[in-house]
mmCIF file of C-alpha atoms in Angstrom:
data_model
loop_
_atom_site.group_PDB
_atom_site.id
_atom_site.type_symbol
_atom_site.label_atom_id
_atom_site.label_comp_id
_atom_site.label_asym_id
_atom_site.label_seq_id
_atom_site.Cartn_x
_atom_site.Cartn_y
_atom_site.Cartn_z
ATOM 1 C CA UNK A 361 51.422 12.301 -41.002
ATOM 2 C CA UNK A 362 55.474 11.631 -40.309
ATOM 3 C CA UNK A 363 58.201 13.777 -41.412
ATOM 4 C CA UNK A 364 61.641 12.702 -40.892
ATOM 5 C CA UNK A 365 64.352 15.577 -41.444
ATOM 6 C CA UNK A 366 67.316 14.748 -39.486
ATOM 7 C CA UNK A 367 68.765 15.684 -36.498
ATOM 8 C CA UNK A 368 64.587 16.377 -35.525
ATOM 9 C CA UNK A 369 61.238 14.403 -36.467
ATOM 10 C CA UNK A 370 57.843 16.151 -36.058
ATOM 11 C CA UNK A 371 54.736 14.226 -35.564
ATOM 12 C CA UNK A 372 51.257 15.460 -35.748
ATOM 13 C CA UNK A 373 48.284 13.748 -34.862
ATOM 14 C CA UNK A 374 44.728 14.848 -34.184
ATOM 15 C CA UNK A 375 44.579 13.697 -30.252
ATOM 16 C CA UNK A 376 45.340 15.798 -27.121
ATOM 17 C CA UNK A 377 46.248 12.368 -24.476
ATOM 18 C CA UNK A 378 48.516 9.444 -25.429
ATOM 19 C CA UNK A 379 51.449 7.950 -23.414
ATOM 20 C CA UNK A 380 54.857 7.329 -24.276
ATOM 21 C CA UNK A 381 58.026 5.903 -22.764
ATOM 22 C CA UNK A 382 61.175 8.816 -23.546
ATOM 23 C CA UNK A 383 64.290 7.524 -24.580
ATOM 24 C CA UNK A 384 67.055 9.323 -22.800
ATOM 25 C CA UNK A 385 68.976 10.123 -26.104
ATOM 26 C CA UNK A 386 65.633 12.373 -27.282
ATOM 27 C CA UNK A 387 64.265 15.410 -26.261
ATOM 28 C CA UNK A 388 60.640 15.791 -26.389
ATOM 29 C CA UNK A 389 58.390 19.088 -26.739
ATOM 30 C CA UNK A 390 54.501 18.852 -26.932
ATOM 31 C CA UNK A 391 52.753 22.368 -28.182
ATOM 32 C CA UNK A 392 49.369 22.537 -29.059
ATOM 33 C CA UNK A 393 48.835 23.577 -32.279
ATOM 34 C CA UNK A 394 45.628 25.609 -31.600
ATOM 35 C CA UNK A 395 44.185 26.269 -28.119
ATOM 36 C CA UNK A 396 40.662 25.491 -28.601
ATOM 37 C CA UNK A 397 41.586 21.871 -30.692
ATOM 38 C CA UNK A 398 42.957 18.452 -29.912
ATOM 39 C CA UNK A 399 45.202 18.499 -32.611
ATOM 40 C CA UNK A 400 49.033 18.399 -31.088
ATOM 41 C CA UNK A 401 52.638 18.446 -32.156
ATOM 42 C CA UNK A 402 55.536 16.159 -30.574
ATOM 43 C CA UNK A 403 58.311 17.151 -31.657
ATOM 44 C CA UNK A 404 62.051 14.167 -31.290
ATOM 45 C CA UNK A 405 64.882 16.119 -31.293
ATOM 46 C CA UNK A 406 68.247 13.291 -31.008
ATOM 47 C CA UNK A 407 70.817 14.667 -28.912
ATOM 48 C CA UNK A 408 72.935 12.174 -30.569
ATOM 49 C CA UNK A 409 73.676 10.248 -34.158
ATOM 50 C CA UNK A 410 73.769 6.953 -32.855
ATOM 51 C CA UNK A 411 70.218 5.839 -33.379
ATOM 52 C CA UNK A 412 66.633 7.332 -35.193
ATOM 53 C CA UNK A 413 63.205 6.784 -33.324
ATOM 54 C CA UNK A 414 60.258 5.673 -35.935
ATOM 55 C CA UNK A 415 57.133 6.158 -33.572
ATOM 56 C CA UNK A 416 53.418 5.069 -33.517
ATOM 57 C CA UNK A 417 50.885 5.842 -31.297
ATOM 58 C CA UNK A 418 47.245 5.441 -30.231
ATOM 59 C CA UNK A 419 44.757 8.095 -28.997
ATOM 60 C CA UNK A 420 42.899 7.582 -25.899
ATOM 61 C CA UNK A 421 39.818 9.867 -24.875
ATOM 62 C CA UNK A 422 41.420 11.945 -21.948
ATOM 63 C CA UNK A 423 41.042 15.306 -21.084
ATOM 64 C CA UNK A 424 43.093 18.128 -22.617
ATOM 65 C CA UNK A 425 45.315 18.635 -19.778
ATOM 66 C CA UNK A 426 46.485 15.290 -19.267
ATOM 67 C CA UNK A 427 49.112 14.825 -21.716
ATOM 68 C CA UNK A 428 50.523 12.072 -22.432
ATOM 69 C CA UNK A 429 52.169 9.689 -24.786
ATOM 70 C CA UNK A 430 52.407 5.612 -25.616
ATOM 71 C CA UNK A 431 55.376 5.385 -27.504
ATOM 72 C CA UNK A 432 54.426 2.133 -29.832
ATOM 73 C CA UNK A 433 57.628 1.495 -31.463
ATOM 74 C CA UNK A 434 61.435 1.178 -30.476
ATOM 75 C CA UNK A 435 64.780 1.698 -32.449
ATOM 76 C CA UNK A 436 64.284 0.556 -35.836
ATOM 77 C CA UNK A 437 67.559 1.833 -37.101
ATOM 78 C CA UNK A 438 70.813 3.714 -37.004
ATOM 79 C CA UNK A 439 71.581 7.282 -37.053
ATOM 80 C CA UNK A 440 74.645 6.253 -39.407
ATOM 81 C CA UNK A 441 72.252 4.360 -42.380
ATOM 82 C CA UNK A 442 71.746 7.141 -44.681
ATOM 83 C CA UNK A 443 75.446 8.240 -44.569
ATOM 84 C CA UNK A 444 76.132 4.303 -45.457
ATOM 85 C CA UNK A 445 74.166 4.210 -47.940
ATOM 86 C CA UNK A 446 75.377 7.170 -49.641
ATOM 87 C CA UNK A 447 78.273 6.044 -49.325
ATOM 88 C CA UNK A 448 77.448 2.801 -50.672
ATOM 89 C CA UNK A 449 75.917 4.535 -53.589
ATOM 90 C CA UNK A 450 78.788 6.318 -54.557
ATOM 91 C CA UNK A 451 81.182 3.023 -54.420
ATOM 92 C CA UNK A 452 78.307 1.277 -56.555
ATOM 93 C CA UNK A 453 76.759 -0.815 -53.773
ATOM 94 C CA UNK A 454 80.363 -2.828 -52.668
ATOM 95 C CA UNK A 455 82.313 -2.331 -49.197
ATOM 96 C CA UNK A 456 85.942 -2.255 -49.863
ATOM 97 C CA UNK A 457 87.905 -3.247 -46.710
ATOM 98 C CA UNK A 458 91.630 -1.962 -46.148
ATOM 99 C CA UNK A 459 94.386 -4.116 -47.865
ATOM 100 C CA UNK A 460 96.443 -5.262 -44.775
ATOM 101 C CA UNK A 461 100.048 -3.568 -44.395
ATOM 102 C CA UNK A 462 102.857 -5.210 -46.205
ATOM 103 C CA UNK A 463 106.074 -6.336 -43.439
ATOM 104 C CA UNK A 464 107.876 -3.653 -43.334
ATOM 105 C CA UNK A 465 112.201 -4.655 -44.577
ATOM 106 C CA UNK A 466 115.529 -3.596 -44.069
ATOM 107 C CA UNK A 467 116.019 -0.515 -42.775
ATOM 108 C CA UNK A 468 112.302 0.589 -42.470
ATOM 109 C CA UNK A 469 112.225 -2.374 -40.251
ATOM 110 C CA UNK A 470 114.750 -1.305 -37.693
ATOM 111 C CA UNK A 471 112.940 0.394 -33.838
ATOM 112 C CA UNK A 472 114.785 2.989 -34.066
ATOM 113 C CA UNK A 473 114.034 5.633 -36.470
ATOM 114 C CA UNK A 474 117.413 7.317 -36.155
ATOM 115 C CA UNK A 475 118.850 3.709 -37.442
ATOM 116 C CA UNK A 476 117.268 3.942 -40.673
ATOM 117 C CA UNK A 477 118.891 6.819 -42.056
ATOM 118 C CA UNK A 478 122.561 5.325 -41.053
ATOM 119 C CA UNK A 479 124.760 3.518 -43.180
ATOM 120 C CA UNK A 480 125.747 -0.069 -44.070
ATOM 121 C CA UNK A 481 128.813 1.148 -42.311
ATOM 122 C CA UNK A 482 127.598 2.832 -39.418
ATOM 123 C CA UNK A 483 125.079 0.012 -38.285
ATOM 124 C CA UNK A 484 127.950 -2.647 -38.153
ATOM 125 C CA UNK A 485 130.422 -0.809 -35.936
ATOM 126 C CA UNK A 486 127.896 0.287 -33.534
ATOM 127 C CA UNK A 487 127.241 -3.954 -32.766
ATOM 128 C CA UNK A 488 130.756 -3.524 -31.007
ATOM 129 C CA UNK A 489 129.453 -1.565 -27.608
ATOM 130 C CA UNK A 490 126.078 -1.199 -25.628
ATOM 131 C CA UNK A 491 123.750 1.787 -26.503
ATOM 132 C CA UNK A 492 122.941 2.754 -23.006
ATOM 133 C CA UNK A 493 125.669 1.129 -20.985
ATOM 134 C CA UNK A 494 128.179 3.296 -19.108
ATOM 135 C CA UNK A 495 131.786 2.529 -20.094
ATOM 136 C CA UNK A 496 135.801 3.536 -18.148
ATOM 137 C CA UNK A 497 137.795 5.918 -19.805
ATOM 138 C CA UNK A 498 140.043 3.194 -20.826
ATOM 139 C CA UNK A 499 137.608 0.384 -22.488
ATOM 140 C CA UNK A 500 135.340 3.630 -23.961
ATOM 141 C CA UNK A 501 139.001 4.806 -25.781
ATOM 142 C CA UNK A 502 139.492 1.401 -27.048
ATOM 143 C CA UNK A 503 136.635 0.788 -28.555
ATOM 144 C CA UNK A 504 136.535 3.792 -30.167
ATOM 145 C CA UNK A 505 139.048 2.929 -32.168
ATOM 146 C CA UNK A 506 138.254 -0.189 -32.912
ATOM 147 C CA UNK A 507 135.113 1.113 -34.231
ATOM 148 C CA UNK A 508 137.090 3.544 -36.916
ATOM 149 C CA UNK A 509 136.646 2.322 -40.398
ATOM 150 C CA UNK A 510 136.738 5.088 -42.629
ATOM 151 C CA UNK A 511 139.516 5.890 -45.130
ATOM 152 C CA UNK A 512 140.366 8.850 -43.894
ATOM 153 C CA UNK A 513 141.493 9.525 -40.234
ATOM 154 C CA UNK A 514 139.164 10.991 -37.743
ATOM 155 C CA UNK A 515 139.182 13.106 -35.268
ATOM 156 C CA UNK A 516 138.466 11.766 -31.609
ATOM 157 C CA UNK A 517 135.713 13.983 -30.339
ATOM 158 C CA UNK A 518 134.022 14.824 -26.586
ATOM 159 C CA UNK A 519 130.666 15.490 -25.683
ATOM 160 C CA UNK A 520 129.786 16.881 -22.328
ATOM 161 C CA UNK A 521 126.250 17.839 -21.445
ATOM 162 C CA UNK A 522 126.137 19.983 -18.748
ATOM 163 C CA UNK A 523 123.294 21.491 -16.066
ATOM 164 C CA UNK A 524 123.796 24.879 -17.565
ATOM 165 C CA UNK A 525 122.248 27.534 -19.968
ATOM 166 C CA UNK A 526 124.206 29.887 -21.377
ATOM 167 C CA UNK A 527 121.408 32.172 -22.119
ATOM 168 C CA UNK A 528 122.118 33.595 -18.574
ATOM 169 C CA UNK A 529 125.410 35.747 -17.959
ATOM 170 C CA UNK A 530 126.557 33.920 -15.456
ATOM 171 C CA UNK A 531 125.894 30.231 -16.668
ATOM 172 C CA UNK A 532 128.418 30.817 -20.019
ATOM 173 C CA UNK A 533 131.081 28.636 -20.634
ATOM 174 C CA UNK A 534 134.082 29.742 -23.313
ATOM 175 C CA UNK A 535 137.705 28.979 -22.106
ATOM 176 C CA UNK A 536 140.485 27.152 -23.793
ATOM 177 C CA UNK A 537 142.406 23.674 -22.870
ATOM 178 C CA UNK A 538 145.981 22.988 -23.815
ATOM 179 C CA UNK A 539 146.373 19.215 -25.132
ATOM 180 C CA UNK A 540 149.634 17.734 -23.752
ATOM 181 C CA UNK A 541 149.951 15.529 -27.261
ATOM 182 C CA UNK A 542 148.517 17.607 -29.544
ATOM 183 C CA UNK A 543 145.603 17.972 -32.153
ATOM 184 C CA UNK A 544 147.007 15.994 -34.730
ATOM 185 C CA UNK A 545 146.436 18.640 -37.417
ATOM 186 C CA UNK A 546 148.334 21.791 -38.436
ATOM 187 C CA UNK A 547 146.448 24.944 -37.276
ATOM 188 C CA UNK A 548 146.903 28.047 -39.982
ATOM 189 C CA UNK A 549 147.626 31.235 -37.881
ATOM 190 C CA UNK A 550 147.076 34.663 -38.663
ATOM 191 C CA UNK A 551 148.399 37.450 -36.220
ATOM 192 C CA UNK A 552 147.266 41.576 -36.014
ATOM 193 C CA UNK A 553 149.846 43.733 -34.439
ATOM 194 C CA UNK A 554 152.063 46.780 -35.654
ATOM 195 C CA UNK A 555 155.711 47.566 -34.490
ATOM 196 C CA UNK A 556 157.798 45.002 -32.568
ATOM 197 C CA UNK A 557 155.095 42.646 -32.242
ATOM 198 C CA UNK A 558 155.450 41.530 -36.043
ATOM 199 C CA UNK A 559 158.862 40.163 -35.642
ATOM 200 C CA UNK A 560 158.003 38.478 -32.828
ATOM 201 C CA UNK A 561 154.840 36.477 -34.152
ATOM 202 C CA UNK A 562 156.890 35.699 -37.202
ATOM 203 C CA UNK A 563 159.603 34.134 -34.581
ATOM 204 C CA UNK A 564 157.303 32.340 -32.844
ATOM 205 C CA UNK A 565 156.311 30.788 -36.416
ATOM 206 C CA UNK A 566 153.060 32.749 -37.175
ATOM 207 C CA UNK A 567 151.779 31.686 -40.848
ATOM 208 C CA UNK A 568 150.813 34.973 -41.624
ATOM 209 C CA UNK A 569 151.207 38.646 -39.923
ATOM 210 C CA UNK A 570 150.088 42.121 -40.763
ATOM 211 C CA UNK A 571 148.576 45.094 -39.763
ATOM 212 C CA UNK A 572 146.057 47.371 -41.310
ATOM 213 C CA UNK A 573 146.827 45.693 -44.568
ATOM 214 C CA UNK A 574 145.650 42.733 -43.346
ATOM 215 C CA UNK A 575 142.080 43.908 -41.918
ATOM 216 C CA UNK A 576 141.699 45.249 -45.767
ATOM 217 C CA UNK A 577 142.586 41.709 -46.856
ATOM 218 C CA UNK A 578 139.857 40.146 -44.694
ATOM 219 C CA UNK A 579 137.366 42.596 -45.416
ATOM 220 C CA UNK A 580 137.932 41.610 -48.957
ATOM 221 C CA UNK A 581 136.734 37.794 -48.394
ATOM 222 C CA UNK A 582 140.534 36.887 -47.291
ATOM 223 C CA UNK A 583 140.059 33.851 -44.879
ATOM 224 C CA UNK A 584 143.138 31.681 -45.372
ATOM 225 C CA UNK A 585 143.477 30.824 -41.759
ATOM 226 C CA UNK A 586 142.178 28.675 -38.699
ATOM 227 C CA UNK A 587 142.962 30.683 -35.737
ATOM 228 C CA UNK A 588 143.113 34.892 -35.353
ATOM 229 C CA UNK A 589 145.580 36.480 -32.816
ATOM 230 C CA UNK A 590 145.357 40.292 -32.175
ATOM 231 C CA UNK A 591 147.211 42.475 -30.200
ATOM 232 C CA UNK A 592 145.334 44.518 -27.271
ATOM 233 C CA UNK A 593 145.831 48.192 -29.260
ATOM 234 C CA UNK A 594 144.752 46.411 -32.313
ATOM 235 C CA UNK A 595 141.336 45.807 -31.188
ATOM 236 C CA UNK A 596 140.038 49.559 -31.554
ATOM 237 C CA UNK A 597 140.518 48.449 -35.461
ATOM 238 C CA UNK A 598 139.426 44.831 -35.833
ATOM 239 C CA UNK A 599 136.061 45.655 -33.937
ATOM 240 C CA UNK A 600 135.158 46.770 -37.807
ATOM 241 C CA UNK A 601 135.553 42.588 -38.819
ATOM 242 C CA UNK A 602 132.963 41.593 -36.350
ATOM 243 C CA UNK A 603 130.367 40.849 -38.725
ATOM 244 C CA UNK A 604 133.023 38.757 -40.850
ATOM 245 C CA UNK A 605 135.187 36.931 -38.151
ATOM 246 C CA UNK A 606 131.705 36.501 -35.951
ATOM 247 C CA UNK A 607 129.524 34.052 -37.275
ATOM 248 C CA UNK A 608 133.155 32.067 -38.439
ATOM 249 C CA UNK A 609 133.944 32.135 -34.532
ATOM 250 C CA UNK A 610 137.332 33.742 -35.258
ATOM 251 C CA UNK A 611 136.907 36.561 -33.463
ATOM 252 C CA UNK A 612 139.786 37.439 -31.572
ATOM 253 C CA UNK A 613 138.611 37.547 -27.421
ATOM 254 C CA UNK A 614 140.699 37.539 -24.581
ATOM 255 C CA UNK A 615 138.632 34.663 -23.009
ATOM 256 C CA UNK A 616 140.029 32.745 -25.472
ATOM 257 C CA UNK A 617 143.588 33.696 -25.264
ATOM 258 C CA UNK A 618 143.302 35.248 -29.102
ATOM 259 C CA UNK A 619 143.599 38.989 -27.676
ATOM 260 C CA UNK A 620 146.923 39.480 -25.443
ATOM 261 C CA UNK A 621 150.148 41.527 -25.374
ATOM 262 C CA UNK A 622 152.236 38.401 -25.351
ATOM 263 C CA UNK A 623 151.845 37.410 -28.790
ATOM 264 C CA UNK A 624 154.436 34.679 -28.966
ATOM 265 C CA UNK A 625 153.623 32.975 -26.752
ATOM 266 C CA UNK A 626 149.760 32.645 -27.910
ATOM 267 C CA UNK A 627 151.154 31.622 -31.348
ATOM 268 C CA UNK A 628 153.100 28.522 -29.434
ATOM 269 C CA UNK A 629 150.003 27.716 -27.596
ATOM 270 C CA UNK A 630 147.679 27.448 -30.747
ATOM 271 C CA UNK A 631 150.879 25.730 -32.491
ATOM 272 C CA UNK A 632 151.290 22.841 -30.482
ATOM 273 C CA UNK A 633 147.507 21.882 -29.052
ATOM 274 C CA UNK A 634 145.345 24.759 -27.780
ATOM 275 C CA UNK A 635 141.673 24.216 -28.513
ATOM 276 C CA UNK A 636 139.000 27.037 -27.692
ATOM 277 C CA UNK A 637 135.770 25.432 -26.645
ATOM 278 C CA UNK A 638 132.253 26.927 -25.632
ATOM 279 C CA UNK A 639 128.793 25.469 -24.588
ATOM 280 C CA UNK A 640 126.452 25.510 -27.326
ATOM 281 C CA UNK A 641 122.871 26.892 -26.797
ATOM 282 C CA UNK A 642 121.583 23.265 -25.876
ATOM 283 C CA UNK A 643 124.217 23.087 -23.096
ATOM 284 C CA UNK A 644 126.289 20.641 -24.394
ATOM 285 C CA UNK A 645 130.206 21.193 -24.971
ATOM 286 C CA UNK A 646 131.790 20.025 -27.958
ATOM 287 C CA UNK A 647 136.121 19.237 -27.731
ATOM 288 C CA UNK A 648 138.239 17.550 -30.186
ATOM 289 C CA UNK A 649 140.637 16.279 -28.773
ATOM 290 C CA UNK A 650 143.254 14.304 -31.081
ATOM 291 C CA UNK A 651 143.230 11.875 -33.748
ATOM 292 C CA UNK A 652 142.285 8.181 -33.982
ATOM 293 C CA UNK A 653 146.280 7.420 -35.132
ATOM 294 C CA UNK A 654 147.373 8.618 -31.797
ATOM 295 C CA UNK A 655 148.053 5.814 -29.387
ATOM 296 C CA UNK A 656 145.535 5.443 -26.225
ATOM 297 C CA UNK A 657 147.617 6.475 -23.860
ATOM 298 C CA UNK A 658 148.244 9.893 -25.627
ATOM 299 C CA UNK A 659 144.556 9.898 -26.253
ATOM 300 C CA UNK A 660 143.647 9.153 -22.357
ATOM 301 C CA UNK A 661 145.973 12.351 -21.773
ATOM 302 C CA UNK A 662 144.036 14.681 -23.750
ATOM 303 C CA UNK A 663 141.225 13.710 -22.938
ATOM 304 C CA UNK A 664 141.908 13.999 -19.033
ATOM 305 C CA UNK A 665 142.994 17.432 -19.947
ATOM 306 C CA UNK A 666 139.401 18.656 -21.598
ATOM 307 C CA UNK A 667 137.647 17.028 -18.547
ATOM 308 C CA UNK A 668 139.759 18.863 -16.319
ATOM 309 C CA UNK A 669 139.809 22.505 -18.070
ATOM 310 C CA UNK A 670 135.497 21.858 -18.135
ATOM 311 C CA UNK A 671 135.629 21.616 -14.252
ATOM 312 C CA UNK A 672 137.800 23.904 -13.595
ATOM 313 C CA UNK A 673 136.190 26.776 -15.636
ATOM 314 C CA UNK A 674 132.827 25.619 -14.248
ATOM 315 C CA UNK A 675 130.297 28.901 -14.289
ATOM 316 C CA UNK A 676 129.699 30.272 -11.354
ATOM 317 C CA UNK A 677 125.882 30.339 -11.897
ATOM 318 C CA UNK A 678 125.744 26.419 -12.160
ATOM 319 C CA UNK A 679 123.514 24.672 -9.890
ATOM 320 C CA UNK A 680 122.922 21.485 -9.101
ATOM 321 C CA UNK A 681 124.388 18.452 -10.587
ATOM 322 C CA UNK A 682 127.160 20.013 -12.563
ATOM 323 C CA UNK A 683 127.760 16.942 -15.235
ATOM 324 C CA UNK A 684 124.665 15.330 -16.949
ATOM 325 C CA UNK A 685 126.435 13.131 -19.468
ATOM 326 C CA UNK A 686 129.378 12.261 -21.064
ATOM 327 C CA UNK A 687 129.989 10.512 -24.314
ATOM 328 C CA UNK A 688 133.476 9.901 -26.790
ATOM 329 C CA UNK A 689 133.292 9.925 -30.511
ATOM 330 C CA UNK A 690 135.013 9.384 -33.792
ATOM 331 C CA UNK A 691 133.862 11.905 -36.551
ATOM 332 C CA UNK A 692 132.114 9.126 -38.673
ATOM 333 C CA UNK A 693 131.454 6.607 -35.603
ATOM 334 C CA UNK A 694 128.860 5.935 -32.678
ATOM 335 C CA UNK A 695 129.138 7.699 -29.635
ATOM 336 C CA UNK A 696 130.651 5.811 -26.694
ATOM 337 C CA UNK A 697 128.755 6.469 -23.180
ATOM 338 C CA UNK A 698 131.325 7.323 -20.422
ATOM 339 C CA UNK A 699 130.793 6.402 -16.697
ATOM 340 C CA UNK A 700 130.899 10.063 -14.565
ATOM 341 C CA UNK A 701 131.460 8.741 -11.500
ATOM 342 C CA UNK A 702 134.603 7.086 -12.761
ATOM 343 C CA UNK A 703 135.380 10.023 -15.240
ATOM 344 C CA UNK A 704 135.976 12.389 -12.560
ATOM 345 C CA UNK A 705 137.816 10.221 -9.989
ATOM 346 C CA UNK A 706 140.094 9.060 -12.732
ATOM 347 C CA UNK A 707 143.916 9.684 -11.871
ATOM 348 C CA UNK A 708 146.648 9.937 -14.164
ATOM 349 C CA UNK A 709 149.607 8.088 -14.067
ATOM 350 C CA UNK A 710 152.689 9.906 -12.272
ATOM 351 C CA UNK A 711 154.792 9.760 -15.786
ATOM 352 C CA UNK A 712 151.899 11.218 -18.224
#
């Protein structure tokens, strides 16, 4: 008498001596069923699914302490039948094979999956230079703006990623750099100070000045302004805007020339090309510096002058290779990979 149940089959037979022939992929156990009778269990238990033993055997006339086995029969089938044929039953008897993939077109078919979400636009321009080759200040400027084609004019952007992170003291980077030829834009600013120092921020051509009145104003949602300038005895009362001016980054600090005594001359600054730049938590630095309608050579300035304020206010817990990787960009374009080696040696001409 057989009894299949899987993972284990139990055989019974009234013999104490037969031979088999184990497969490695079973486990065997022989227990007599009663002490005093030849009638024995084996018990198959598959350590695996991959196949099922159906067995036969004979009984020889042996003693009862020589055991053993003559396996009659090999494999006869799979582990994985029944769960076919279920499944077969449930599709009504009919194996369905997979419908092969469609070619994938236009965008979907692009390599790179950060292609396929650009525009019409974007994907033509970017033809014009080399994704991965390394490019002179010079050609890297021009084809930056060969590659502007928006209606609007950008901004010329800089992108330095550097061996720091600022989540260590002294591996922060916030300074400012002065652009010889400008931003290209008007900058709004908005000074804090009380006494003398009013007239002289509104001589130096301040957009808007005030004291106390003014804190009310931006406490009230005022924000009407790009850049913040406070006076050092001011600071005891615009450490109550923090949570406003903070997340804005218009805090007024004196690493970035926003808190000082000489008020005038931080509004002339600001007015004619003073950008405040800090490292991001990634490590990368982030500097506009002009606009697109500027000619190269006023461009090439500039950006000389963000390269060199980065190296000069390099932190003084940097280690290693200071500058990763350097790329130029337009607002709406592709970024333009710049040549370090070159970057850094670059010298102006006498007359810039």
């Amino acid at each position: 008498m057989a009894t299949a149940a899987p993972p284990s089959l139990s055989l019974c037979y009234a013999s104490s001596s037969f031979q088999y022939q184990q497969d490695p992929s079973f486990q065997t156990h022989f227990k007599p069923l009663l002490l005093n009778s030849s009638l024995c269990r084996l018990t198959l238990n598959q350590r695996e699914r991959s196949c099922l033993k159906w067995v036969d055997f004979t009984s020889q006339k042996q003693s009862p302490k020589s055991v053993s086995f003559r396996v009659l029969a090999a494999v006869a089938a799979e582990a994985e039948v029944a769960d076919m044929e279920e499944e077969e039953g449930e599709s009504g008897g009919v194996a369905t094979l997979p419908s092969p993939t469609k070619p994938k077109k236009g965008k979907a078919a692009l390599p790179l999956k950060s292609d396929r979400t650009r525009s019409k636009r974007f994907l033509e321009i970017q033809k014009l230079r080399e994704i991965k080759q390394e490019y002179d200040l010079k050609t890297a400027l021009s084809l930056m703006k060969q590659m502007s084609s928006t209606k609007f004019v950008e901004t010329a952007e800089a992108h330095f990623r550097l061996n720091i992170d600022p989540k260590y003291n002294d591996q922060q980077l916030r300074a400012t750099v002065s652009l010889p030829k400008g931003t290209g834009k008007t900058v709004k600013i908005a000074v804090l100070a009380q006494g003398d120092k009013i007239d002289e921020a509104k001589a130096a051509g301040a957009d808007i000045v005030g004291g106390e009145e003014l804190i009310e104003q931006i406490k009230g949602g005022f924000m009407d302004f790009d850049k913040l300038i406070a006076t050092s005895d001011m600071m005891a009362k615009v450490a109550s805007l923090g949570r406003i001016l903070g997340p804005r980054g218009l805090m007024p600090t004196p690493k970035a020339g926003t808190v000082t005594p000489n008020v005038a001359q931080a509004v002339e600054e600001f007015k004619k090309g003073k950008v405040e730049f800090r490292v991001d938590k990634t490590g990368i630095v982030h500097i506009p510096f002009g606009k697109l309608n500027f000619k190269e050579e006023d461009l090439l300035i500039n950006l000389f002058a963000t390269i060199k304020s980065v190296e000069t206010n390099k932190p003084t817990g940097a280690k290693g290779v200071y500058w990763k990787s350097a790329h130029i960009s337009s607002s709406m374009g592709p970024s333009i990979r710049l040549n370090i080696r070159e970057m850094l040696d670059y010298k102006p001409p006498s007359n810039a």
